[in-house]
Tab-separated table of C-alpha atoms in Angstrom:
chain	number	residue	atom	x	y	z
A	1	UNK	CA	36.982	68.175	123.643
A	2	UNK	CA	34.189	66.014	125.320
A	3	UNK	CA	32.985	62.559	123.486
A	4	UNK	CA	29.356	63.267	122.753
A	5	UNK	CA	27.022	60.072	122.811
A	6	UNK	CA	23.349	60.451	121.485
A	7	UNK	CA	20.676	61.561	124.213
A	8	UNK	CA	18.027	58.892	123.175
A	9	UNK	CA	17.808	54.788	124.748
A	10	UNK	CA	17.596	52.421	122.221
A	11	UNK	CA	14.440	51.283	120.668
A	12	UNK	CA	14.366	48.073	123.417
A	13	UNK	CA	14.796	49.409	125.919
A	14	UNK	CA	13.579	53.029	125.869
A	15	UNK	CA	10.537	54.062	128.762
A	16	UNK	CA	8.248	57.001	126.873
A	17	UNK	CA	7.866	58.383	130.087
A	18	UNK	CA	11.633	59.220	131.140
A	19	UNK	CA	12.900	61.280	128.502
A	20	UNK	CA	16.622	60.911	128.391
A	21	UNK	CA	16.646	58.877	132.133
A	22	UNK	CA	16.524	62.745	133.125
A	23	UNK	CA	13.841	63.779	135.999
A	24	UNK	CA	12.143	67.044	135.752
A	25	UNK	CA	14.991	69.797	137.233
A	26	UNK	CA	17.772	67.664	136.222
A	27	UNK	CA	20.185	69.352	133.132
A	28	UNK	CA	23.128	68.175	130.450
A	29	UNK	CA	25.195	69.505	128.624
A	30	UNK	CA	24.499	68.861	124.971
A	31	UNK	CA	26.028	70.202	121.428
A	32	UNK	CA	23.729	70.658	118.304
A	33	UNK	CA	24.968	68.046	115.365
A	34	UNK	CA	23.342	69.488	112.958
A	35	UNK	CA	21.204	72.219	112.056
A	36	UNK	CA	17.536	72.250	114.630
A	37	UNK	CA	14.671	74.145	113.708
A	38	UNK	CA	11.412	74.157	115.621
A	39	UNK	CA	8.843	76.426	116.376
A	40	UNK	CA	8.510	77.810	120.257
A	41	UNK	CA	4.603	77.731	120.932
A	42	UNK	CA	3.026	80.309	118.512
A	43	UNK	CA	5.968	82.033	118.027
A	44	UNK	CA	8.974	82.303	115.249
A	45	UNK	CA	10.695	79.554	113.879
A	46	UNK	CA	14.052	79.085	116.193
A	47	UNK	CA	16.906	78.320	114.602
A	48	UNK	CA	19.903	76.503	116.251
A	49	UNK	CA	22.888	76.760	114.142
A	50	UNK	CA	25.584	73.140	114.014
A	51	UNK	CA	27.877	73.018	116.778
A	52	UNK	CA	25.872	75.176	119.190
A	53	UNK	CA	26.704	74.244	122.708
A	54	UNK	CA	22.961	73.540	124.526
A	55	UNK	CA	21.876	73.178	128.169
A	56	UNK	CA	19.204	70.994	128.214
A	57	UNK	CA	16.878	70.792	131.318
A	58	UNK	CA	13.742	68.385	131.637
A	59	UNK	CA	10.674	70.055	132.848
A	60	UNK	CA	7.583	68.148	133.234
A	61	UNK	CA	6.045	68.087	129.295
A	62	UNK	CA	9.236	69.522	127.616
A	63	UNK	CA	12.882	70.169	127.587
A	64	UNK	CA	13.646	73.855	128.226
A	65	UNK	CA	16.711	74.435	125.662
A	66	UNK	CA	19.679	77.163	126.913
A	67	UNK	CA	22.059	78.884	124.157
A	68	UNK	CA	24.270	81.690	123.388
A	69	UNK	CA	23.076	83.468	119.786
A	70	UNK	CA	25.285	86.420	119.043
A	71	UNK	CA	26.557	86.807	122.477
A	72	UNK	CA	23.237	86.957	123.903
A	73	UNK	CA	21.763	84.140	126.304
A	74	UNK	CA	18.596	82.408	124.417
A	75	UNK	CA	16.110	79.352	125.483
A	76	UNK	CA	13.078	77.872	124.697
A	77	UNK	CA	11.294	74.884	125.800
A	78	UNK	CA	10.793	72.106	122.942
A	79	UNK	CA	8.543	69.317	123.717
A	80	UNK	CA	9.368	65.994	124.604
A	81	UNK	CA	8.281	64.395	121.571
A	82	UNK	CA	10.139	67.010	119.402
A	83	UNK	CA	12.676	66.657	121.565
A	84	UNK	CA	13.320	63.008	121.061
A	85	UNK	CA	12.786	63.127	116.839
A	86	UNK	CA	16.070	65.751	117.310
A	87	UNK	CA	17.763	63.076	119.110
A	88	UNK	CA	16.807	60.069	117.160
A	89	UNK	CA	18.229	62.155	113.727
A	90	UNK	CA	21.212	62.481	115.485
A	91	UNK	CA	21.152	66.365	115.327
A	92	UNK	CA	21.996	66.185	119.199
A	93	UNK	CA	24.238	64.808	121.328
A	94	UNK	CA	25.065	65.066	125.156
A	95	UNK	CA	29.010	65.396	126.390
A	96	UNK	CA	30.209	62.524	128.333
């Protein structure tokens, strides 16, 4: 199994405008930590259950989340700031 190392820079020497040192189009491969809820736009609450393994891709505002849920392929996009208070709990993590 891959080492996992939190998404986020630290504090110092973090940018606000490059989420992650990712540029919009670019993707990881992340795993859930613990358990993520957030809300997609006016929609349901989205749940993503501990251990899920995530592809995350940065789009220009956001970070468009990829899943599997009961065999079925999910996503959603989660913005950046949203994003970032996931990461900065350490709920997820990105394999090395």
């Amino acid at each position: 199994m891959p080492t996992t190392q939190p998404l986020s820079n630290p504090p110092s020497t973090r940018d606000e405008g490059a989420c992650l040192c990712l540029q919009p189009g670019e993707r990881v491969t992340a795993r859930a930590l613990g358990r993520i809820e957030f809300r997609a736009g006016d929609g349901p609450m989205i749940r993503l259950a501990p251990d899920s393994v995530l592809e995350i891709e940065r789009a220009p505002m956001s970070m468009v989340v990829r899943w599997h849920e009961g065999g079925h392929p999910m996503n959603a996009a989660i913005p950046l700031v949203q994003f970032e208070q996931f990461v900065s709990a350490g709920l997820i993590a990105v394999a090395q």
